[in-house]
Every structure is written in structure tokens, then in C-alpha cells.
Short mmCIF file of C-alpha atoms and ligand atoms in Angstrom, two decimals:
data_model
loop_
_atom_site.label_atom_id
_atom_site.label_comp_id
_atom_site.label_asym_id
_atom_site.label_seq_id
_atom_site.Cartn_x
_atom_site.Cartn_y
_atom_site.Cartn_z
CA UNK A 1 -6.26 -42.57 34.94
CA UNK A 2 -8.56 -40.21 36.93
CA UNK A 3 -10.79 -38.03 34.55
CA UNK A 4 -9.64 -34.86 32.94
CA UNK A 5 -11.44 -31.67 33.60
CA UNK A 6 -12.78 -30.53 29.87
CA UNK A 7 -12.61 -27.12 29.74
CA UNK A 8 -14.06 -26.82 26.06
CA UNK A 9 -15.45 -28.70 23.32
CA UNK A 10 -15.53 -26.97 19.93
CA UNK A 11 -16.42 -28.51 16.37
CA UNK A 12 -13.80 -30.29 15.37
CA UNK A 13 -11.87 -30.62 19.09
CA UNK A 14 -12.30 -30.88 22.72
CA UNK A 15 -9.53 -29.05 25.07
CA UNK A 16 -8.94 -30.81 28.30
CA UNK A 17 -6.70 -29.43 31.29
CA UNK A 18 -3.44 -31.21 31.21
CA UNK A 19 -1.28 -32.23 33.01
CA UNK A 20 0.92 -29.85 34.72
CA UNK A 21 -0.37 -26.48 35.11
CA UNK A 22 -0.31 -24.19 31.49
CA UNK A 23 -0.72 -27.23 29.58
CA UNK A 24 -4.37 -28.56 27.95
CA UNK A 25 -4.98 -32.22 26.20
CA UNK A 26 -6.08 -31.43 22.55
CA UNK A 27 -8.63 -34.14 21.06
CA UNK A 28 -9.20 -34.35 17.65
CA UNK A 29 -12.92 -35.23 16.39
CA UNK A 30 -14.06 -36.77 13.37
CA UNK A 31 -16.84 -34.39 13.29
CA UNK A 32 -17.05 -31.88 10.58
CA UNK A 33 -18.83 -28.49 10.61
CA UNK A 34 -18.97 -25.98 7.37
CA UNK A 35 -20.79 -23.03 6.70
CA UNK A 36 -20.88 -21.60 10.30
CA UNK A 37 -22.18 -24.89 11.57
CA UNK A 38 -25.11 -25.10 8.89
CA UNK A 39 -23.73 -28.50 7.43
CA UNK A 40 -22.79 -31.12 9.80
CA UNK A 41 -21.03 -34.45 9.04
CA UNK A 42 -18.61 -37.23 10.66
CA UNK A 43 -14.93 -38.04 8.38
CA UNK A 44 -14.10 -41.07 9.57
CA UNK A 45 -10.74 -40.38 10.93
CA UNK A 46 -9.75 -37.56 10.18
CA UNK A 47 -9.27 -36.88 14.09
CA UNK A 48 -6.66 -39.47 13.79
CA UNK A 49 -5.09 -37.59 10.21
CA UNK A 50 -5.00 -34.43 11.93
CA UNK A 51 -3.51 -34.60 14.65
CA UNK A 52 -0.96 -36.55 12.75
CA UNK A 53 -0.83 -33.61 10.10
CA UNK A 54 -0.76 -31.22 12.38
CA UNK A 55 2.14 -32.61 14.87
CA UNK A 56 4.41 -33.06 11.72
CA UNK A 57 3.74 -29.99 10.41
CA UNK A 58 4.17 -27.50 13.71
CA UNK A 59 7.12 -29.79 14.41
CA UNK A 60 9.02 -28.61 11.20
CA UNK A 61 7.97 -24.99 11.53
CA UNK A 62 9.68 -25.19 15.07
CA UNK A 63 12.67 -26.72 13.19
CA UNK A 64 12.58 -23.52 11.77
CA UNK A 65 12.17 -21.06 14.17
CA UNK A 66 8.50 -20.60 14.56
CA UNK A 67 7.25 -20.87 18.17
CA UNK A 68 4.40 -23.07 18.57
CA UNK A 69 1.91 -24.24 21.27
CA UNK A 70 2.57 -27.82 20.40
CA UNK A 71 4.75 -29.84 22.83
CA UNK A 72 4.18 -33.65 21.76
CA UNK A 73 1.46 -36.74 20.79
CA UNK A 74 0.31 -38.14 23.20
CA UNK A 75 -1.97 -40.83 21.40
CA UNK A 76 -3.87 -41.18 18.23
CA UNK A 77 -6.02 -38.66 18.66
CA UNK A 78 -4.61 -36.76 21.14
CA UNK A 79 -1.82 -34.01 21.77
CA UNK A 80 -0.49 -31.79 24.39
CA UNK A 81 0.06 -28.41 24.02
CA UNK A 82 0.66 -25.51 25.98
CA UNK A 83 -2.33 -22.84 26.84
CA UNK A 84 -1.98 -19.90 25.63
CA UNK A 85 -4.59 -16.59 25.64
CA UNK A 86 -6.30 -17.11 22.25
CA UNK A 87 -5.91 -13.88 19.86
CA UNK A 88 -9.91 -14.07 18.96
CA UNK A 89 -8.72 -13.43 15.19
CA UNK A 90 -8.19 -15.77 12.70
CA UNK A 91 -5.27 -15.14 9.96
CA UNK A 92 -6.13 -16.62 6.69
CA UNK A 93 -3.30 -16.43 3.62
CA UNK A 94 -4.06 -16.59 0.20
CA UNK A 95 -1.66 -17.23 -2.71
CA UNK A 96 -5.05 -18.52 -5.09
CA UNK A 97 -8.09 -17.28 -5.08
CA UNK A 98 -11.02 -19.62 -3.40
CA UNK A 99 -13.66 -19.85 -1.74
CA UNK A 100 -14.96 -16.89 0.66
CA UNK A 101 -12.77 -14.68 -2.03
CA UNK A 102 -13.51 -16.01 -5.45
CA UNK A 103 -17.38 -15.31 -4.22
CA UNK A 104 -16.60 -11.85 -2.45
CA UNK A 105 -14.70 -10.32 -5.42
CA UNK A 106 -16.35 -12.77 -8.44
CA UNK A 107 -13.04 -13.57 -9.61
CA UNK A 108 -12.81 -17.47 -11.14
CA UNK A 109 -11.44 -20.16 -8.23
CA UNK A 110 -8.11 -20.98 -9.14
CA UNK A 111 -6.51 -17.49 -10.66
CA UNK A 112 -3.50 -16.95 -8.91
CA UNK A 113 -2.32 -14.10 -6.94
CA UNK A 114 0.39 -11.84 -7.84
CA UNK A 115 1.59 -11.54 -4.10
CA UNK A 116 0.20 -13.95 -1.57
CA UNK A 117 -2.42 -11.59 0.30
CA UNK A 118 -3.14 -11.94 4.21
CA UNK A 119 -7.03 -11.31 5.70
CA UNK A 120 -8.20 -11.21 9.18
CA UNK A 121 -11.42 -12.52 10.38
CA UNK A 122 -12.67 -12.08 13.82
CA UNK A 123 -13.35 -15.15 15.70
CA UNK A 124 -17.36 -15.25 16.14
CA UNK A 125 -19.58 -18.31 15.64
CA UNK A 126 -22.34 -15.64 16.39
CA UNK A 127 -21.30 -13.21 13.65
CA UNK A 128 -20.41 -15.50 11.68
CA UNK A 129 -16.56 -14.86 11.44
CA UNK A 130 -16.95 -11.43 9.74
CA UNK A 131 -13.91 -9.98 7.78
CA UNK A 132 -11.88 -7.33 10.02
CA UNK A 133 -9.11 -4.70 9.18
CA UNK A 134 -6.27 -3.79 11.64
CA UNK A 135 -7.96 -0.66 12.60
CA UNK A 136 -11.05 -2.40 13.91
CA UNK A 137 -7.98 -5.38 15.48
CA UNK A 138 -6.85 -2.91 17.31
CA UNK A 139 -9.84 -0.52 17.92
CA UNK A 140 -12.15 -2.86 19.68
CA UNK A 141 -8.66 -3.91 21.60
CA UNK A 142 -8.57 -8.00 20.13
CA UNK A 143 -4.41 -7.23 19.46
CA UNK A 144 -2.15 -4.28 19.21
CA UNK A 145 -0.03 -2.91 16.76
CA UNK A 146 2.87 -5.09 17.85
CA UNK A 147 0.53 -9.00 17.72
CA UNK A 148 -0.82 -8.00 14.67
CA UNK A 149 2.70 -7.49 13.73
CA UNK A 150 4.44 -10.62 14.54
CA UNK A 151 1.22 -12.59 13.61
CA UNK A 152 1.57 -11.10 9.97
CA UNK A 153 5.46 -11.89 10.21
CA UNK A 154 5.23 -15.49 10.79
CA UNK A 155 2.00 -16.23 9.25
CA UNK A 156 4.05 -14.90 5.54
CA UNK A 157 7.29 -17.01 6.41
CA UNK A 158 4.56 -20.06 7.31
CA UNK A 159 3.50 -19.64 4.13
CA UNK A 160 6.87 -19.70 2.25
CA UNK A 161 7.67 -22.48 4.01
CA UNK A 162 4.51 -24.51 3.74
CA UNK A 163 4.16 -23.76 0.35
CA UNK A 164 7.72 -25.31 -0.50
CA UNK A 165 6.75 -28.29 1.69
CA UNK A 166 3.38 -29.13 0.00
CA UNK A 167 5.01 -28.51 -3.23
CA UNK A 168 7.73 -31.38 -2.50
CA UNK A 169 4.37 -33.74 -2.02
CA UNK A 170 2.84 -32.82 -5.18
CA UNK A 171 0.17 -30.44 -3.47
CA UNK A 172 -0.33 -26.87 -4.38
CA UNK A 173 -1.00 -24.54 -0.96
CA UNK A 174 -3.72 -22.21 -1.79
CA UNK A 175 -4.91 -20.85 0.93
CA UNK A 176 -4.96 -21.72 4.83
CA UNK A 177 -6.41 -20.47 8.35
CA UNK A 178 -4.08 -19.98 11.57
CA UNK A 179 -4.81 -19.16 14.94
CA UNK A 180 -2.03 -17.61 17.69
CA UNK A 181 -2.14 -16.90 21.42
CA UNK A 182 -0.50 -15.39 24.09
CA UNK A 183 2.06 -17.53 25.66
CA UNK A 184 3.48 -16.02 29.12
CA UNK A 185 6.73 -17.23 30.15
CA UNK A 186 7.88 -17.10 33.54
CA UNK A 187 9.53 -14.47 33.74
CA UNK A 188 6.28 -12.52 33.14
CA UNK A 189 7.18 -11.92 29.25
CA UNK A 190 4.27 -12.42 26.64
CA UNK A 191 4.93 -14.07 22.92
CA UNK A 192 2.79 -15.38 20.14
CA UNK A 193 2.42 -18.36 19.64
CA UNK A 194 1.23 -20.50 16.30
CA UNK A 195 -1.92 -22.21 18.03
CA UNK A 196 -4.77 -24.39 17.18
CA UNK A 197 -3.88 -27.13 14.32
CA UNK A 198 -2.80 -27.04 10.74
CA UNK A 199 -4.32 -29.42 8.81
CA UNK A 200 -6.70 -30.27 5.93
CA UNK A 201 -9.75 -29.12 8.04
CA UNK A 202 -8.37 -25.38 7.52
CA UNK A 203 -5.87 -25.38 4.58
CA UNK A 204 -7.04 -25.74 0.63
CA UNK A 205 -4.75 -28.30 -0.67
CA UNK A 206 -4.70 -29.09 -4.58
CA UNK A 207 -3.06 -31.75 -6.59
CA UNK A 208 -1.01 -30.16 -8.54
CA UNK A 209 -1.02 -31.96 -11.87
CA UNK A 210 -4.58 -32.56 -11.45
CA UNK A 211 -5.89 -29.64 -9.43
CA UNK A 212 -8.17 -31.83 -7.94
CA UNK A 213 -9.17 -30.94 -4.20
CA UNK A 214 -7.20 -32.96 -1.51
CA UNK A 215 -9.31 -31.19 1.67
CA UNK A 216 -12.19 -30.06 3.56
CA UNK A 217 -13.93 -28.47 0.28
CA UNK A 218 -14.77 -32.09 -0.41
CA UNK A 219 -16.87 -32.56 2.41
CA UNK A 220 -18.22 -28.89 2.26
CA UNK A 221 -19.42 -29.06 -1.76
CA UNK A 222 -20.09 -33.02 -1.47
CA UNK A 223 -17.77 -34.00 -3.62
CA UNK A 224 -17.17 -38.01 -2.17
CA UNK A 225 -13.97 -39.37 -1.31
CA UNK A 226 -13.61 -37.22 2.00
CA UNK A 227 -11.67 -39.55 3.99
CA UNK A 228 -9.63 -40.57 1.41
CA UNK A 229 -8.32 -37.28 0.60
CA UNK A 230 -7.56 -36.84 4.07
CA UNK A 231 -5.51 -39.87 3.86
CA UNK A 232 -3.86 -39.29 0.96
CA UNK A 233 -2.56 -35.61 2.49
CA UNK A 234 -0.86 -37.85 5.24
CA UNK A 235 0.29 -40.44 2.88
CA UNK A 236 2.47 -38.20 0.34
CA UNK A 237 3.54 -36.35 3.33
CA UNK A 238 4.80 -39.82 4.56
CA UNK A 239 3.18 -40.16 8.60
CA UNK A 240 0.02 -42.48 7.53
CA UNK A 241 -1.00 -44.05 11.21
CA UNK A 242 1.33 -47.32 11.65
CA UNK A 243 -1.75 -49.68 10.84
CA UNK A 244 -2.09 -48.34 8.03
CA UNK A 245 -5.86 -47.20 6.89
CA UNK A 246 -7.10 -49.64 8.87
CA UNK A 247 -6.20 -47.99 11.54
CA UNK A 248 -7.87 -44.70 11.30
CA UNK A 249 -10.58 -45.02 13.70
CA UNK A 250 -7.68 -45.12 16.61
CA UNK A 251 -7.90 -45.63 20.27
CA UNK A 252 -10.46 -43.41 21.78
CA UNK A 253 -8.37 -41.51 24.30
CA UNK A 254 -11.32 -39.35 25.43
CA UNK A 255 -11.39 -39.06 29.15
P1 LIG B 1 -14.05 -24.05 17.31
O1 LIG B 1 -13.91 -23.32 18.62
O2 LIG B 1 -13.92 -23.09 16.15
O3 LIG B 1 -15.26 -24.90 17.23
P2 LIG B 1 -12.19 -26.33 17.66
O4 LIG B 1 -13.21 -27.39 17.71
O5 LIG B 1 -10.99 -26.55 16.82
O6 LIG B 1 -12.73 -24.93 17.12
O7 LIG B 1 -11.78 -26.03 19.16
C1 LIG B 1 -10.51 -25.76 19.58
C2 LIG B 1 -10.53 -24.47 20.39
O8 LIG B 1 -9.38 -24.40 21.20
C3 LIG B 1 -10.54 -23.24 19.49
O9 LIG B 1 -11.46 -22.28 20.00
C4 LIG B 1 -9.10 -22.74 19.57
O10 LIG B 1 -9.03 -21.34 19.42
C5 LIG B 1 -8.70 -23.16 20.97
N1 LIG B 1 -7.25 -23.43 21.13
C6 LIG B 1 -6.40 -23.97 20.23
N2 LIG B 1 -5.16 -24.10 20.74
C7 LIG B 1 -5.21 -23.61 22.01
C8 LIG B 1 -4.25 -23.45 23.06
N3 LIG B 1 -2.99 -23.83 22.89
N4 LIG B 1 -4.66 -22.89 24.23
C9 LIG B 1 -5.96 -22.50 24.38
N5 LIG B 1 -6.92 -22.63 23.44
C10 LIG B 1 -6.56 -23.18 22.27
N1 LIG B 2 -10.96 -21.45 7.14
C1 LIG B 2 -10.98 -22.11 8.34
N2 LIG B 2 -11.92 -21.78 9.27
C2 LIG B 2 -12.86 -20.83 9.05
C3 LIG B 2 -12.86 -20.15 7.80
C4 LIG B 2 -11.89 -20.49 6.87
O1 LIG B 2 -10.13 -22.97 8.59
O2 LIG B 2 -13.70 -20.56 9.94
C5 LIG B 2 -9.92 -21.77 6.14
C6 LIG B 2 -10.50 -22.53 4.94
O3 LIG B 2 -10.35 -23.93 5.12
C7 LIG B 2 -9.64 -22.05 3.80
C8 LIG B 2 -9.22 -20.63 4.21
O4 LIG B 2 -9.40 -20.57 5.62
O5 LIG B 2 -8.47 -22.84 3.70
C9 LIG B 2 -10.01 -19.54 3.53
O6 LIG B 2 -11.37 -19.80 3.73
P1 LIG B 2 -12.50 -18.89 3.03
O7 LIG B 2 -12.43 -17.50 3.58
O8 LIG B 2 -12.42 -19.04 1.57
O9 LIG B 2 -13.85 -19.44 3.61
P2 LIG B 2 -14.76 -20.68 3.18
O10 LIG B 2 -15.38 -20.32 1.88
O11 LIG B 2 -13.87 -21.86 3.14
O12 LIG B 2 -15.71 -20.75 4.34
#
């Protein structure tokens, strides 16, 4: 097969032109970046886990209604999606405090929220992903009034629905990251699309009888057991790889 044309390579996957035209190849690394790039590590397969996690999950939000970039697997560690215009914010929903807000706020990690609560961060290695409001969203022109709309729309009924889906596993949803873009259809319209990936790499997963941490907080506070947790995401939500564990490191696809 004659070489694809890479048209990016970010930390955790490289984007190559598909192909027909408006489609890219998404590869999924095992590399794993945290704290702006500070901390820099390999999870053995987790390129393989994600973009199994992340091609179940989109396909049962489209079962639902929500429009997504993903079309279908290619290969272990690949999938192809359709390009869209990246909104440069990232949508991040809460429904327990963690993380970037237990610190901001000094409220204990793990206190619930009364109503889940949505944040926007614009999308900046350089800045360092700094916390936006609408009015600077649609000030400095990154999405108008209506995006910022139908991103908040879908990103709440994501939510419900995740939330009820994790729950079913045994995993408590507390907070997660999305990305949308533009998708133009032919006839010239514009939608947003759910984009990028869902998976342990951007969601906080806990067990719920345990609370213990089923995602990328492991690898980001060193708490062992990365790849494992990984695994066990994709195990209770019933798509481990055919071969099992074994077969995590999967066909290298890169090309
Ligand atoms: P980062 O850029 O943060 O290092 P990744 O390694 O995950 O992140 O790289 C994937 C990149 O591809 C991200 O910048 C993401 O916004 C972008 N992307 C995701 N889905 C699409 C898509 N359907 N079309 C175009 N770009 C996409
Ligand atoms: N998140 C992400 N990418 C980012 C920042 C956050 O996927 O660049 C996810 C993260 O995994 C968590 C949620 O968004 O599920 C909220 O992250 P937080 O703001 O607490 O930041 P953190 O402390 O994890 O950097």
C-alpha cells in the first residue's frame, strides 16, 4: 500500500490523509503526555484500548443521535474518520470534582456536584490550555453563539448518556474532555461534529464500590497498574482485543 501523507502527529495520535478526499487515518499511540507535556511515558497498548474504547463508545452515541466524525476501524490501532475544522476549544464536564478543579477551588477530590457543570479551555500547548468563558469563545472569534450552543447541547446529553453507560460497568463518570469540528456537507451546510476520541486518556473513570482510579490519573500521579486499568475499562465494557491481553501490542499499521 503506497504511503500515506501524515498531515499531523500529536501526543497521543498521528492523523494521516485518508482515503477519499474529507477523510484522515487516525493512529492511536501508546505514548502518554501529562502536565502540558512535562511528564512523558509509553502505556503499553493503550493505542490498541483506545481506539477500541473509543469506536464503541462514538458508535453508541450515534445510536443515539449524536453526530460523530467516526466512520469505522480500520485495524488495531487505526480508524477512519471524517475531517472536520477543529473548534480550537476543548469542552470538559464535570459531575465530581477532580483534578484541575479540586486544586483551582480547594475543594476535596471526590465531592460531588449538585448539577454536572461544563468548562471550556482553549486549545494551546503554548498557553498551556488556559480556562476560557463564552465571551472570550466568541470574542477572539474560536465559535459563535450558535457552536458554543450545540457543543454545550450534546456535550450535557453525552454526559447523561455516558454516565448511565459507565454506571452499567461498575464505573463512576466523573469528569471527561471532548473535542468537536466543523463538518461541511455537500450541500455547503456546516454541523458539529463530536471529534477526537473518548477514552481513558481524557475521561476520569472510578470504580464505583472501590473508588479506585480506572484511567490516565494513574499514569499522571504514578500510581502502577497503568495498562491494566486501561484494560480493565475495555474488559467490563466487553470489546477486550480478540487475543486477548496478549494481544495489546497489535499490528503496527503506521504507514
Ligand atoms: P494533541 O494535538 O493534543 O497532541 P492528539 O495526539 O490526540 O492530540 O492529536 C490528534 C489531533 O487531531 C488533535 O489536535 C485533534 O484536535 C485533531 N483531530 C481529532 N479528530 C479530528 C478530525 N476528525 N479532523 C481533524 N482533526 C482532528
Ligand atoms: N483532559 C484532557 N485533556 C486535557 C485536559 C484535561 O483530556 O488537556 C481531561 C482529563 O483527563 C479529565 C478532564 O479533562 O478527565 C478534566 O481535567 P482537569 O481540568 O482536571 O485537568 P488535569 O488536572 O487532568 O490536567
Amino acid at each position: 500500500m503506497a504511503r500515506r501523507r501524515r498531515i499531523y502527529e500529536g501526543k497521543a495520535k498521528v492523523m494521516f490523509e485518508g482515503p477519499e478526499p474529507g477523510t484522515l487515518v487516525q493512529y492511536f499511540k501508546d505514548d502518554a503526555t501529562a502536565f502540558n507535556n512535562q511528564k512523558k511515558g509509553t502505556i503499553t497498548g493503550k493505542g490498541v484500548l483506545n481506539n477500541r474504547i473509543s469506536e464503541y463508545l462514538m458508535l453508541r452515541l450515534a445510536e443515539i443521535g449524536v453526530p460523530t466524525h467516526f466512520m469505522r476501524r480500520l485495524n488495531m490501532r487505526e480508524q477512519l474518520v471524517r475531517e472536520v475544522e477543529i473548534v480550537p476549544i476543548e469542552v470538559v464536564v464535570r459531575n465530581v470534582v477532580a483534578g484541575s478543579m479540586a486544586k483551582r477551588f480547594a475543594i476535596a477530590e471526590g465531592t460531588p456536584l449538585p448539577r454536572s457543570v461544563v468548562e471550556y479551555y482553549y486549545k494551546s500547548d503554548e498557553l498551556g490550555d488556559p480556562l476560557v468563558s463564552e465571551e472570550h469563545i466568541t470574542a477572539f472569534g474560536w465559535a459563535t453563539p450558535q457552536d458554543i450552543d450545540d457543543m454545550l447541547a450534546m456535550s450535557l446529553r453525552i454526559n447523561d448518556f455516558l454516565t448511565g453507560l459507565f454506571l452499567g460497568v461498575g464505573l463512576k463518570l466523573v469528569d471527561f474532555k471532548l473535542e468537536y469540528g466543523r463538518l461541511y456537507e455537500e450541500s455547503g451546510e456546516m454541523r458539529i461534529v463530536l471529534a477526537d476520541e473518548i477514552s481513558p486518556d481524557n475521561c476520569r473513570l472510578w470504580d464505583v464500590k472501590t473508588n479506585e482510579k480506572m484511567d490516565k490519573d494513574r499514569f499522571r500521579r504514578d500510581l502502577g497498574k497503568v495498562e491494566e486499568a486501561y484494560q480493565e475499562v475495555a474488559r467490563r465494557l466487553g470489546i477486550l482485543p480478540e487475543g486477548g491481553p496478549g494481544d495489546l501490542k497489535g499490528s503496527e499499521s503506521m504507514q
